[in-house]
Amino acid sequence: MTYQHITVKPMAGAIGAEIFGADLSQPLAPEILDEIHQAHLDHLVVVFRDQDLTPDAHKAFARNFGGCHINDFFPTVEGHPDVQLVAKNPEDTRNVGHVWHTDVSYVAKPPLGSMLYALEVPESGGDTMFASMYASYAALSDGMKELLEGLNAVHSATQSFGVNATGPEMQAKNKSMKFKYSENAEQDAVHPVIRTHRETGRKGLYVNRSFTKRFEGMTPEESAPLLQFLYDHMARPEFTCRVRWEKGTLTFWDNRCTHHNALNDYQGQRRVMHRVTVLDDKEAWPALTESAA
Ligand code: SIN
């Protein structure tokens, strides 16, 4: 794909690109948005540097792609229930998302993507790893693809946000991780293990360590060996890229075909991000629809 209005610089072989030439704090021309949309579909994770975004501007950019999800569990930015606060203070030992996962896979209609914006970053460390679920699917043998094709998996928020996960002991030790327990944590959602991306038609491996509990129709114990194989396979280095954050970086990833892991290698330092999670509620991409009309 050639781009006329933005510059797209791939970050790794399978996934990730930096985009230059877009000021996300301003309304964007349809031709620029079209190219950002295309780059997002092509590279799965797109990174914008040196942005200056208020929570309102962050949400306005997100709304080009879909509505803003309200998360039942995360702390949020005051006055913005749809902007999640992802923070780690110097005294905290744990961080948010330090396990391979795809955001909010525990609901019936998982989100399109997430936009994470860096306000405060450690001097070093605190990078986020991303991996392509297309690439991990494509690298499986035909036999394994066939076996997985008929399987569904049960996803749930219990392990991450259930009463035991967010109890007073964990919260006392990690004051910035103020997860709210909600009964919604106990609900399950079922998704195909091989999920077809609605826009690209490509297949990806849709299971993740945080939220997948078991295969449908099997116990967790029966499911564990195959899930463990898939998790290890999906994190192979050649399927990944790594985002090094700077203040003002916004990274937009596709939750339908990627998983990610926020590294916790910056003890004693502070890292503060705002996250907007974008719903998969746009049936058609407006600019493309208009230009096709
Ligand atoms: C997340 O898992 O959404 C947070 C990722 C990060 O903080 O890098």
PDB file of C-alpha atoms and ligand atoms in Angstrom:
ATOM      1  CA  MET A   1       0.000   0.000   0.000  1.00  0.00           C
ATOM      2  CA  THR A   2       1.297   3.469  -0.837  1.00  0.00           C
ATOM      3  CA  TYR A   3       0.225   6.426   1.230  1.00  0.00           C
ATOM      4  CA  GLN A   4      -0.220   9.928  -0.178  1.00  0.00           C
ATOM      5  CA  HIS A   5      -1.076  11.867   2.981  1.00  0.00           C
ATOM      6  CA  ILE A   6       0.833  10.212   5.836  1.00  0.00           C
ATOM      7  CA  THR A   7       4.206   8.489   6.206  1.00  0.00           C
ATOM      8  CA  VAL A   8       4.057   4.900   7.455  1.00  0.00           C
ATOM      9  CA  LYS A   9       7.250   3.322   8.762  1.00  0.00           C
ATOM     10  CA  PRO A  10       6.990  -0.402   9.645  1.00  0.00           C
ATOM     11  CA  MET A  11       8.500  -1.367  13.013  1.00  0.00           C
ATOM     12  CA  ALA A  12       8.930  -5.127  12.582  1.00  0.00           C
ATOM     13  CA  GLY A  13       8.260  -7.896  10.057  1.00  0.00           C
ATOM     14  CA  ALA A  14       4.850  -9.061  11.262  1.00  0.00           C
ATOM     15  CA  ILE A  15       3.288  -6.122  13.049  1.00  0.00           C
ATOM     16  CA  GLY A  16       3.528  -2.440  13.960  1.00  0.00           C
ATOM     17  CA  ALA A  17       4.174   0.846  12.173  1.00  0.00           C
ATOM     18  CA  GLU A  18       4.905   4.406  13.145  1.00  0.00           C
ATOM     19  CA  ILE A  19       2.757   7.027  11.432  1.00  0.00           C
ATOM     20  CA  PHE A  20       3.976  10.548  10.765  1.00  0.00           C
ATOM     21  CA  GLY A  21       2.079  13.531   9.389  1.00  0.00           C
ATOM     22  CA  ALA A  22      -1.108  13.526  11.491  1.00  0.00           C
ATOM     23  CA  ASP A  23      -1.933  15.913  14.332  1.00  0.00           C
ATOM     24  CA  LEU A  24      -4.510  13.931  16.300  1.00  0.00           C
ATOM     25  CA  SER A  25      -5.557  16.923  18.401  1.00  0.00           C
ATOM     26  CA  GLN A  26      -7.304  18.401  15.326  1.00  0.00           C
ATOM     27  CA  PRO A  27     -10.193  17.103  13.220  1.00  0.00           C
ATOM     28  CA  LEU A  28      -8.597  15.060  10.426  1.00  0.00           C
ATOM     29  CA  ALA A  29      -9.433  15.291   6.730  1.00  0.00           C
ATOM     30  CA  PRO A  30     -11.270  12.183   5.389  1.00  0.00           C
ATOM     31  CA  GLU A  31      -8.337  11.243   3.133  1.00  0.00           C
ATOM     32  CA  ILE A  32      -5.947  11.234   6.125  1.00  0.00           C
ATOM     33  CA  LEU A  33      -8.389   9.196   8.216  1.00  0.00           C
ATOM     34  CA  ASP A  34      -8.807   6.731   5.362  1.00  0.00           C
ATOM     35  CA  GLU A  35      -5.065   6.186   5.235  1.00  0.00           C
ATOM     36  CA  ILE A  36      -4.783   5.825   9.032  1.00  0.00           C
ATOM     37  CA  HIS A  37      -7.601   3.281   8.890  1.00  0.00           C
ATOM     38  CA  GLN A  38      -5.825   1.395   6.108  1.00  0.00           C
ATOM     39  CA  ALA A  39      -2.481   1.484   7.950  1.00  0.00           C
ATOM     40  CA  HIS A  40      -4.213   0.157  11.076  1.00  0.00           C
ATOM     41  CA  LEU A  41      -5.669  -2.755   9.111  1.00  0.00           C
ATOM     42  CA  ASP A  42      -2.314  -3.440   7.420  1.00  0.00           C
ATOM     43  CA  HIS A  43      -0.016  -3.097  10.445  1.00  0.00           C
ATOM     44  CA  LEU A  44      -2.414  -3.889  13.371  1.00  0.00           C
ATOM     45  CA  VAL A  45      -0.591  -1.517  15.740  1.00  0.00           C
ATOM     46  CA  VAL A  46       0.058   2.109  14.775  1.00  0.00           C
ATOM     47  CA  VAL A  47       2.145   4.545  16.772  1.00  0.00           C
ATOM     48  CA  PHE A  48       1.899   8.341  16.644  1.00  0.00           C
ATOM     49  CA  ARG A  49       4.621  10.435  18.303  1.00  0.00           C
ATOM     50  CA  ASP A  50       4.590  13.926  19.842  1.00  0.00           C
ATOM     51  CA  GLN A  51       0.837  14.269  20.248  1.00  0.00           C
ATOM     52  CA  ASP A  52      -0.792  16.722  22.653  1.00  0.00           C
ATOM     53  CA  LEU A  53      -4.165  15.293  23.603  1.00  0.00           C
ATOM     54  CA  THR A  54      -6.746  16.274  26.179  1.00  0.00           C
ATOM     55  CA  PRO A  55      -9.161  13.466  27.142  1.00  0.00           C
ATOM     56  CA  ASP A  56     -11.758  15.118  24.863  1.00  0.00           C
ATOM     57  CA  ALA A  57      -9.380  15.191  21.889  1.00  0.00           C
ATOM     58  CA  HIS A  58      -8.357  11.584  22.575  1.00  0.00           C
ATOM     59  CA  LYS A  59     -12.032  10.529  22.483  1.00  0.00           C
ATOM     60  CA  ALA A  60     -12.752  12.627  19.401  1.00  0.00           C
ATOM     61  CA  PHE A  61      -9.986  10.773  17.515  1.00  0.00           C
ATOM     62  CA  ALA A  62     -11.317   7.417  18.807  1.00  0.00           C
ATOM     63  CA  ARG A  63     -14.861   8.192  17.630  1.00  0.00           C
ATOM     64  CA  ASN A  64     -13.658   8.191  14.025  1.00  0.00           C
ATOM     65  CA  PHE A  65     -13.397   4.418  14.416  1.00  0.00           C
ATOM     66  CA  GLY A  66     -16.243   3.574  16.821  1.00  0.00           C
ATOM     67  CA  GLY A  67     -17.910   4.485  20.107  1.00  0.00           C
ATOM     68  CA  CYS A  68     -15.954   4.687  23.371  1.00  0.00           C
ATOM     69  CA  HIS A  69     -16.324   1.679  25.668  1.00  0.00           C
ATOM     70  CA  ILE A  70     -17.105   2.173  29.365  1.00  0.00           C
ATOM     71  CA  ASN A  71     -15.035  -0.301  31.363  1.00  0.00           C
ATOM     72  CA  ASP A  72     -16.701  -1.793  34.449  1.00  0.00           C
ATOM     73  CA  PHE A  73     -13.460  -2.345  36.332  1.00  0.00           C
ATOM     74  CA  PHE A  74     -10.831   0.284  35.574  1.00  0.00           C
ATOM     75  CA  PRO A  75     -10.285   3.567  37.401  1.00  0.00           C
ATOM     76  CA  THR A  76     -11.160   6.438  35.091  1.00  0.00           C
ATOM     77  CA  VAL A  77     -10.112  10.031  34.520  1.00  0.00           C
ATOM     78  CA  GLU A  78     -12.294  12.448  36.481  1.00  0.00           C
ATOM     79  CA  GLY A  79     -15.224  13.642  34.364  1.00  0.00           C
ATOM     80  CA  HIS A  80     -14.463  11.046  31.657  1.00  0.00           C
ATOM     81  CA  PRO A  81     -16.013   7.643  32.478  1.00  0.00           C
ATOM     82  CA  ASP A  82     -14.882   6.413  29.045  1.00  0.00           C
ATOM     83  CA  VAL A  83     -11.187   7.243  29.576  1.00  0.00           C
ATOM     84  CA  GLN A  84      -9.373   4.626  31.655  1.00  0.00           C
ATOM     85  CA  LEU A  85      -6.434   5.539  33.835  1.00  0.00           C
ATOM     86  CA  VAL A  86      -3.545   3.084  33.497  1.00  0.00           C
ATOM     87  CA  ALA A  87      -1.030   4.160  36.120  1.00  0.00           C
ATOM     88  CA  LYS A  88       1.793   2.761  38.210  1.00  0.00           C
ATOM     89  CA  ASN A  89       3.308   4.786  41.048  1.00  0.00           C
ATOM     90  CA  PRO A  90       6.886   4.406  42.332  1.00  0.00           C
ATOM     91  CA  GLU A  91       5.683   2.496  45.411  1.00  0.00           C
ATOM     92  CA  ASP A  92       3.584  -0.003  43.404  1.00  0.00           C
ATOM     93  CA  THR A  93       5.096  -3.349  42.523  1.00  0.00           C
ATOM     94  CA  ARG A  94       2.473  -4.529  40.028  1.00  0.00           C
ATOM     95  CA  ASN A  95       1.383  -2.863  36.819  1.00  0.00           C
ATOM     96  CA  VAL A  96      -1.691  -3.196  34.634  1.00  0.00           C
ATOM     97  CA  GLY A  97      -1.533  -5.693  31.785  1.00  0.00           C
ATOM     98  CA  HIS A  98       1.722  -7.527  32.520  1.00  0.00           C
ATOM     99  CA  VAL A  99       0.476 -10.727  30.937  1.00  0.00           C
ATOM    100  CA  TRP A 100      -0.307 -11.418  27.271  1.00  0.00           C
ATOM    101  CA  HIS A 101      -3.929 -10.433  26.724  1.00  0.00           C
ATOM    102  CA  THR A 102      -6.344  -8.799  24.336  1.00  0.00           C
ATOM    103  CA  ASP A 103      -8.529  -6.107  25.879  1.00  0.00           C
ATOM    104  CA  VAL A 104     -12.065  -6.940  26.973  1.00  0.00           C
ATOM    105  CA  SER A 105     -12.345 -10.318  25.219  1.00  0.00           C
ATOM    106  CA  TYR A 106     -14.729 -11.297  28.062  1.00  0.00           C
ATOM    107  CA  VAL A 107     -17.752  -9.540  26.507  1.00  0.00           C
ATOM    108  CA  ALA A 108     -20.035 -10.873  23.788  1.00  0.00           C
ATOM    109  CA  LYS A 109     -18.889  -8.248  21.268  1.00  0.00           C
ATOM    110  CA  PRO A 110     -15.232  -7.480  21.986  1.00  0.00           C
ATOM    111  CA  PRO A 111     -13.883  -4.026  21.112  1.00  0.00           C
ATOM    112  CA  LEU A 112     -12.252  -3.038  17.846  1.00  0.00           C
ATOM    113  CA  GLY A 113      -9.158  -1.615  19.452  1.00  0.00           C
ATOM    114  CA  SER A 114      -7.547   0.474  22.144  1.00  0.00           C
ATOM    115  CA  MET A 115      -5.789   3.830  22.060  1.00  0.00           C
ATOM    116  CA  LEU A 116      -3.221   4.302  24.794  1.00  0.00           C
ATOM    117  CA  TYR A 117      -1.743   7.765  25.285  1.00  0.00           C
ATOM    118  CA  ALA A 118       1.405   8.372  27.353  1.00  0.00           C
ATOM    119  CA  LEU A 119       1.373  11.273  29.827  1.00  0.00           C
ATOM    120  CA  GLU A 120       4.281  10.233  32.047  1.00  0.00           C
ATOM    121  CA  VAL A 121       6.868   7.591  31.200  1.00  0.00           C
ATOM    122  CA  PRO A 122       9.780   6.059  33.095  1.00  0.00           C
ATOM    123  CA  GLU A 123      13.310   7.010  32.074  1.00  0.00           C
ATOM    124  CA  SER A 124      13.724   3.499  30.723  1.00  0.00           C
ATOM    125  CA  GLY A 125      11.487   0.426  30.733  1.00  0.00           C
ATOM    126  CA  GLY A 126       7.697   0.262  30.605  1.00  0.00           C
ATOM    127  CA  ASP A 127       7.597  -0.742  26.917  1.00  0.00           C
ATOM    128  CA  THR A 128       4.588  -2.642  25.568  1.00  0.00           C
ATOM    129  CA  MET A 129       4.971  -5.797  23.461  1.00  0.00           C
ATOM    130  CA  PHE A 130       2.368  -6.571  20.793  1.00  0.00           C
ATOM    131  CA  ALA A 131       1.916  -9.777  18.799  1.00  0.00           C
ATOM    132  CA  SER A 132      -0.024 -10.575  15.654  1.00  0.00           C
ATOM    133  CA  MET A 133      -2.686 -13.263  16.010  1.00  0.00           C
ATOM    134  CA  TYR A 134      -2.778 -13.538  12.203  1.00  0.00           C
ATOM    135  CA  ALA A 135       0.921 -14.488  12.164  1.00  0.00           C
ATOM    136  CA  SER A 136       0.578 -17.059  14.955  1.00  0.00           C
ATOM    137  CA  TYR A 137      -2.427 -18.625  13.206  1.00  0.00           C
ATOM    138  CA  ALA A 138      -0.662 -18.739   9.829  1.00  0.00           C
ATOM    139  CA  ALA A 139       2.366 -20.495  11.359  1.00  0.00           C
ATOM    140  CA  LEU A 140       0.322 -23.441  12.717  1.00  0.00           C
ATOM    141  CA  SER A 141       0.335 -26.790  10.928  1.00  0.00           C
ATOM    142  CA  ASP A 142      -2.694 -27.695   8.789  1.00  0.00           C
ATOM    143  CA  GLY A 143      -3.567 -30.411  11.327  1.00  0.00           C
ATOM    144  CA  MET A 144      -3.640 -27.950  14.233  1.00  0.00           C
ATOM    145  CA  LYS A 145      -5.630 -25.403  12.219  1.00  0.00           C
ATOM    146  CA  GLU A 146      -8.189 -28.100  11.446  1.00  0.00           C
ATOM    147  CA  LEU A 147      -8.426 -29.151  15.103  1.00  0.00           C
ATOM    148  CA  LEU A 148      -8.918 -25.569  16.303  1.00  0.00           C
ATOM    149  CA  GLU A 149     -11.378 -24.605  13.567  1.00  0.00           C
ATOM    150  CA  GLY A 150     -14.276 -26.328  15.322  1.00  0.00           C
ATOM    151  CA  LEU A 151     -13.488 -25.053  18.810  1.00  0.00           C
ATOM    152  CA  ASN A 152     -14.918 -22.184  20.822  1.00  0.00           C
ATOM    153  CA  ALA A 153     -13.344 -20.766  23.971  1.00  0.00           C
ATOM    154  CA  VAL A 154     -14.931 -19.346  27.111  1.00  0.00           C
ATOM    155  CA  HIS A 155     -13.574 -15.940  28.169  1.00  0.00           C
ATOM    156  CA  SER A 156     -14.161 -14.306  31.542  1.00  0.00           C
ATOM    157  CA  ALA A 157     -12.941 -11.337  33.592  1.00  0.00           C
ATOM    158  CA  THR A 158     -13.002 -13.299  36.882  1.00  0.00           C
ATOM    159  CA  GLN A 159      -9.267 -13.983  37.104  1.00  0.00           C
ATOM    160  CA  SER A 160      -8.373 -10.343  36.520  1.00  0.00           C
ATOM    161  CA  PHE A 161     -11.238  -8.408  38.044  1.00  0.00           C
ATOM    162  CA  GLY A 162     -13.181 -10.907  40.211  1.00  0.00           C
ATOM    163  CA  VAL A 163     -13.484 -10.423  43.997  1.00  0.00           C
ATOM    164  CA  ASN A 164     -10.366 -12.471  44.718  1.00  0.00           C
ATOM    165  CA  ALA A 165      -8.296 -10.703  42.071  1.00  0.00           C
ATOM    166  CA  THR A 166      -9.135  -7.166  43.189  1.00  0.00           C
ATOM    167  CA  GLY A 167      -9.429  -7.765  46.949  1.00  0.00           C
ATOM    168  CA  PRO A 168      -8.190  -5.331  49.631  1.00  0.00           C
ATOM    169  CA  GLU A 169      -4.773  -6.998  49.972  1.00  0.00           C
ATOM    170  CA  MET A 170      -3.835  -6.465  46.320  1.00  0.00           C
ATOM    171  CA  GLN A 171      -5.240  -2.926  46.362  1.00  0.00           C
ATOM    172  CA  ALA A 172      -3.341  -2.014  49.537  1.00  0.00           C
ATOM    173  CA  LYS A 173      -0.055  -3.095  47.941  1.00  0.00           C
ATOM    174  CA  ASN A 174      -0.744  -1.395  44.604  1.00  0.00           C
ATOM    175  CA  LYS A 175      -2.548   1.832  45.269  1.00  0.00           C
ATOM    176  CA  SER A 176      -2.688   2.986  41.650  1.00  0.00           C
ATOM    177  CA  MET A 177      -4.444  -0.237  40.542  1.00  0.00           C
ATOM    178  CA  LYS A 178      -7.838   0.713  41.876  1.00  0.00           C
ATOM    179  CA  PHE A 179      -9.837  -1.896  40.005  1.00  0.00           C
ATOM    180  CA  LYS A 180     -13.534  -1.924  40.863  1.00  0.00           C
ATOM    181  CA  TYR A 181     -15.145  -5.268  41.424  1.00  0.00           C
ATOM    182  CA  SER A 182     -18.422  -5.715  39.547  1.00  0.00           C
ATOM    183  CA  GLU A 183     -20.677  -8.736  39.210  1.00  0.00           C
ATOM    184  CA  ASN A 184     -20.022  -8.428  35.476  1.00  0.00           C
ATOM    185  CA  ALA A 185     -16.636 -10.011  36.238  1.00  0.00           C
ATOM    186  CA  GLU A 186     -18.417 -13.311  36.727  1.00  0.00           C
ATOM    187  CA  GLN A 187     -20.042 -13.358  33.277  1.00  0.00           C
ATOM    188  CA  ASP A 188     -18.647 -15.535  30.500  1.00  0.00           C
ATOM    189  CA  ALA A 189     -18.452 -14.877  26.751  1.00  0.00           C
ATOM    190  CA  VAL A 190     -17.863 -17.532  24.113  1.00  0.00           C
ATOM    191  CA  HIS A 191     -15.781 -16.850  20.977  1.00  0.00           C
ATOM    192  CA  PRO A 192     -14.402 -19.018  18.186  1.00  0.00           C
ATOM    193  CA  VAL A 193     -10.754 -19.927  18.760  1.00  0.00           C
ATOM    194  CA  ILE A 194     -10.084 -19.044  15.127  1.00  0.00           C
ATOM    195  CA  ARG A 195     -11.746 -15.682  14.644  1.00  0.00           C
ATOM    196  CA  THR A 196     -12.191 -14.022  11.265  1.00  0.00           C
ATOM    197  CA  HIS A 197     -11.531 -10.300  11.218  1.00  0.00           C
ATOM    198  CA  ARG A 198     -14.685  -8.511  10.119  1.00  0.00           C
ATOM    199  CA  GLU A 199     -12.868  -5.989   7.902  1.00  0.00           C
ATOM    200  CA  THR A 200      -9.863  -7.857   6.496  1.00  0.00           C
ATOM    201  CA  GLY A 201     -11.421 -11.345   6.333  1.00  0.00           C
ATOM    202  CA  ARG A 202      -8.126 -12.729   7.725  1.00  0.00           C
ATOM    203  CA  LYS A 203      -8.076 -15.469  10.364  1.00  0.00           C
ATOM    204  CA  GLY A 204      -6.377 -15.118  13.748  1.00  0.00           C
ATOM    205  CA  LEU A 205      -5.928 -17.134  16.943  1.00  0.00           C
ATOM    206  CA  TYR A 206      -8.335 -15.546  19.412  1.00  0.00           C
ATOM    207  CA  VAL A 207      -7.360 -16.830  22.875  1.00  0.00           C
ATOM    208  CA  ASN A 208      -5.366 -15.030  25.572  1.00  0.00           C
ATOM    209  CA  ARG A 209      -3.786 -15.777  28.942  1.00  0.00           C
ATOM    210  CA  SER A 210      -5.728 -13.181  30.967  1.00  0.00           C
ATOM    211  CA  PHE A 211      -9.275 -13.912  29.981  1.00  0.00           C
ATOM    212  CA  THR A 212      -9.596 -17.328  28.278  1.00  0.00           C
ATOM    213  CA  LYS A 213     -10.710 -19.909  30.842  1.00  0.00           C
ATOM    214  CA  ARG A 214     -11.232 -23.082  28.831  1.00  0.00           C
ATOM    215  CA  PHE A 215     -12.531 -24.526  25.585  1.00  0.00           C
ATOM    216  CA  GLU A 216     -16.298 -24.724  25.399  1.00  0.00           C
ATOM    217  CA  GLY A 217     -17.493 -28.196  26.395  1.00  0.00           C
ATOM    218  CA  MET A 218     -14.235 -29.010  28.246  1.00  0.00           C
ATOM    219  CA  THR A 219     -12.984 -28.462  31.784  1.00  0.00           C
ATOM    220  CA  PRO A 220     -10.181 -25.968  32.530  1.00  0.00           C
ATOM    221  CA  GLU A 221      -7.877 -28.935  33.271  1.00  0.00           C
ATOM    222  CA  GLU A 222      -8.661 -30.597  29.934  1.00  0.00           C
ATOM    223  CA  SER A 223      -8.150 -27.306  28.107  1.00  0.00           C
ATOM    224  CA  ALA A 224      -4.929 -26.243  29.838  1.00  0.00           C
ATOM    225  CA  PRO A 225      -2.282 -28.195  27.854  1.00  0.00           C
ATOM    226  CA  LEU A 226      -3.490 -27.026  24.430  1.00  0.00           C
ATOM    227  CA  LEU A 227      -4.106 -23.475  25.657  1.00  0.00           C
ATOM    228  CA  GLN A 228      -0.610 -23.405  27.150  1.00  0.00           C
ATOM    229  CA  PHE A 229       0.866 -24.509  23.810  1.00  0.00           C
ATOM    230  CA  LEU A 230      -1.091 -21.781  22.005  1.00  0.00           C
ATOM    231  CA  TYR A 231      -0.068 -19.039  24.462  1.00  0.00           C
ATOM    232  CA  ASP A 232       3.617 -19.963  24.125  1.00  0.00           C
ATOM    233  CA  HIS A 233       3.317 -20.171  20.345  1.00  0.00           C
ATOM    234  CA  MET A 234       1.484 -16.819  20.098  1.00  0.00           C
ATOM    235  CA  ALA A 235       4.267 -14.991  21.970  1.00  0.00           C
ATOM    236  CA  ARG A 236       7.054 -16.119  19.607  1.00  0.00           C
ATOM    237  CA  PRO A 237       9.371 -13.140  18.985  1.00  0.00           C
ATOM    238  CA  GLU A 238       8.897 -13.149  15.198  1.00  0.00           C
ATOM    239  CA  PHE A 239       5.171 -12.375  15.663  1.00  0.00           C
ATOM    240  CA  THR A 240       5.876  -9.316  17.838  1.00  0.00           C
ATOM    241  CA  CYS A 241       6.891  -5.682  17.902  1.00  0.00           C
ATOM    242  CA  ARG A 242       7.787  -3.527  20.875  1.00  0.00           C
ATOM    243  CA  VAL A 243       6.595   0.020  21.507  1.00  0.00           C
ATOM    244  CA  ARG A 244       9.019   2.279  23.349  1.00  0.00           C
ATOM    245  CA  TRP A 245       6.901   5.037  24.861  1.00  0.00           C
ATOM    246  CA  GLU A 246       7.718   8.726  24.967  1.00  0.00           C
ATOM    247  CA  LYS A 247       5.571  11.412  26.555  1.00  0.00           C
ATOM    248  CA  GLY A 248       2.973  12.259  23.879  1.00  0.00           C
ATOM    249  CA  THR A 249       3.017   8.847  22.141  1.00  0.00           C
ATOM    250  CA  LEU A 250      -0.394   7.454  21.204  1.00  0.00           C
ATOM    251  CA  THR A 251      -0.561   3.793  20.171  1.00  0.00           C
ATOM    252  CA  PHE A 252      -3.697   2.423  18.519  1.00  0.00           C
ATOM    253  CA  TRP A 253      -3.924  -1.363  18.319  1.00  0.00           C
ATOM    254  CA  ASP A 254      -6.473  -3.722  16.833  1.00  0.00           C
ATOM    255  CA  ASN A 255      -7.896  -5.937  19.588  1.00  0.00           C
ATOM    256  CA  ARG A 256      -9.407  -8.289  17.006  1.00  0.00           C
ATOM    257  CA  CYS A 257      -6.071  -9.619  15.776  1.00  0.00           C
ATOM    258  CA  THR A 258      -3.408  -8.712  18.359  1.00  0.00           C
ATOM    259  CA  HIS A 259      -2.543  -9.377  21.971  1.00  0.00           C
ATOM    260  CA  HIS A 260      -0.160  -7.355  24.135  1.00  0.00           C
ATOM    261  CA  ASN A 261       1.914  -7.390  27.284  1.00  0.00           C
ATOM    262  CA  ALA A 262       2.865  -4.295  29.321  1.00  0.00           C
ATOM    263  CA  LEU A 263       6.373  -4.924  30.671  1.00  0.00           C
ATOM    264  CA  ASN A 264       6.914  -4.343  34.378  1.00  0.00           C
ATOM    265  CA  ASP A 265      10.617  -3.479  34.365  1.00  0.00           C
ATOM    266  CA  TYR A 266      10.587   0.031  35.853  1.00  0.00           C
ATOM    267  CA  GLN A 267      10.202  -0.478  39.604  1.00  0.00           C
ATOM    268  CA  GLY A 268      10.390   2.741  41.605  1.00  0.00           C
ATOM    269  CA  GLN A 269       9.350   4.924  38.644  1.00  0.00           C
ATOM    270  CA  ARG A 270       6.019   6.376  37.602  1.00  0.00           C
ATOM    271  CA  ARG A 271       4.131   5.668  34.371  1.00  0.00           C
ATOM    272  CA  VAL A 272       0.755   7.264  33.589  1.00  0.00           C
ATOM    273  CA  MET A 273      -1.361   6.571  30.522  1.00  0.00           C
ATOM    274  CA  HIS A 274      -4.915   7.289  29.371  1.00  0.00           C
ATOM    275  CA  ARG A 275      -6.688   4.511  27.499  1.00  0.00           C
ATOM    276  CA  VAL A 276      -9.747   4.775  25.299  1.00  0.00           C
ATOM    277  CA  THR A 277     -11.140   1.458  24.151  1.00  0.00           C
ATOM    278  CA  VAL A 278     -12.947   1.668  20.817  1.00  0.00           C
ATOM    279  CA  LEU A 279     -16.125  -0.341  20.274  1.00  0.00           C
ATOM    280  CA  ASP A 280     -16.530  -2.492  17.182  1.00  0.00           C
ATOM    281  CA  ASP A 281     -19.839  -0.822  16.390  1.00  0.00           C
ATOM    282  CA  LYS A 282     -19.248   0.819  12.999  1.00  0.00           C
ATOM    283  CA  GLU A 283     -20.715  -1.336  10.297  1.00  0.00           C
ATOM    284  CA  ALA A 284     -18.918   0.466   7.479  1.00  0.00           C
ATOM    285  CA  TRP A 285     -16.012   2.854   7.257  1.00  0.00           C
ATOM    286  CA  PRO A 286     -17.748   6.155   6.370  1.00  0.00           C
ATOM    287  CA  ALA A 287     -15.067   7.728   4.197  1.00  0.00           C
ATOM    288  CA  LEU A 288     -14.685   4.544   2.140  1.00  0.00           C
ATOM    289  CA  THR A 289     -18.439   4.192   1.858  1.00  0.00           C
ATOM    290  CA  GLU A 290     -18.763   7.784   0.701  1.00  0.00           C
ATOM    291  CA  SER A 291     -15.971   7.465  -1.840  1.00  0.00           C
ATOM    292  CA  ALA A 292     -17.453   4.186  -3.100  1.00  0.00           C
ATOM    293  CA  ALA A 293     -20.883   5.816  -3.492  1.00  0.00           C
TER     294      ALA A 293
HETATM  295  C1  SIN B   1      -3.259  -2.425  28.665  1.00  0.00           C
HETATM  296  O1  SIN B   1      -3.077  -3.604  28.863  1.00  0.00           O
HETATM  297  O2  SIN B   1      -4.243  -2.000  28.090  1.00  0.00           O
HETATM  298  C2  SIN B   1      -2.203  -1.447  29.126  1.00  0.00           C
HETATM  299  C3  SIN B   1      -0.980  -1.568  28.293  1.00  0.00           C
HETATM  300  C4  SIN B   1       0.141  -0.706  28.774  1.00  0.00           C
HETATM  301  O3  SIN B   1       0.026  -0.057  29.809  1.00  0.00           O
HETATM  302  O4  SIN B   1       1.161  -0.664  28.086  1.00  0.00           O
END
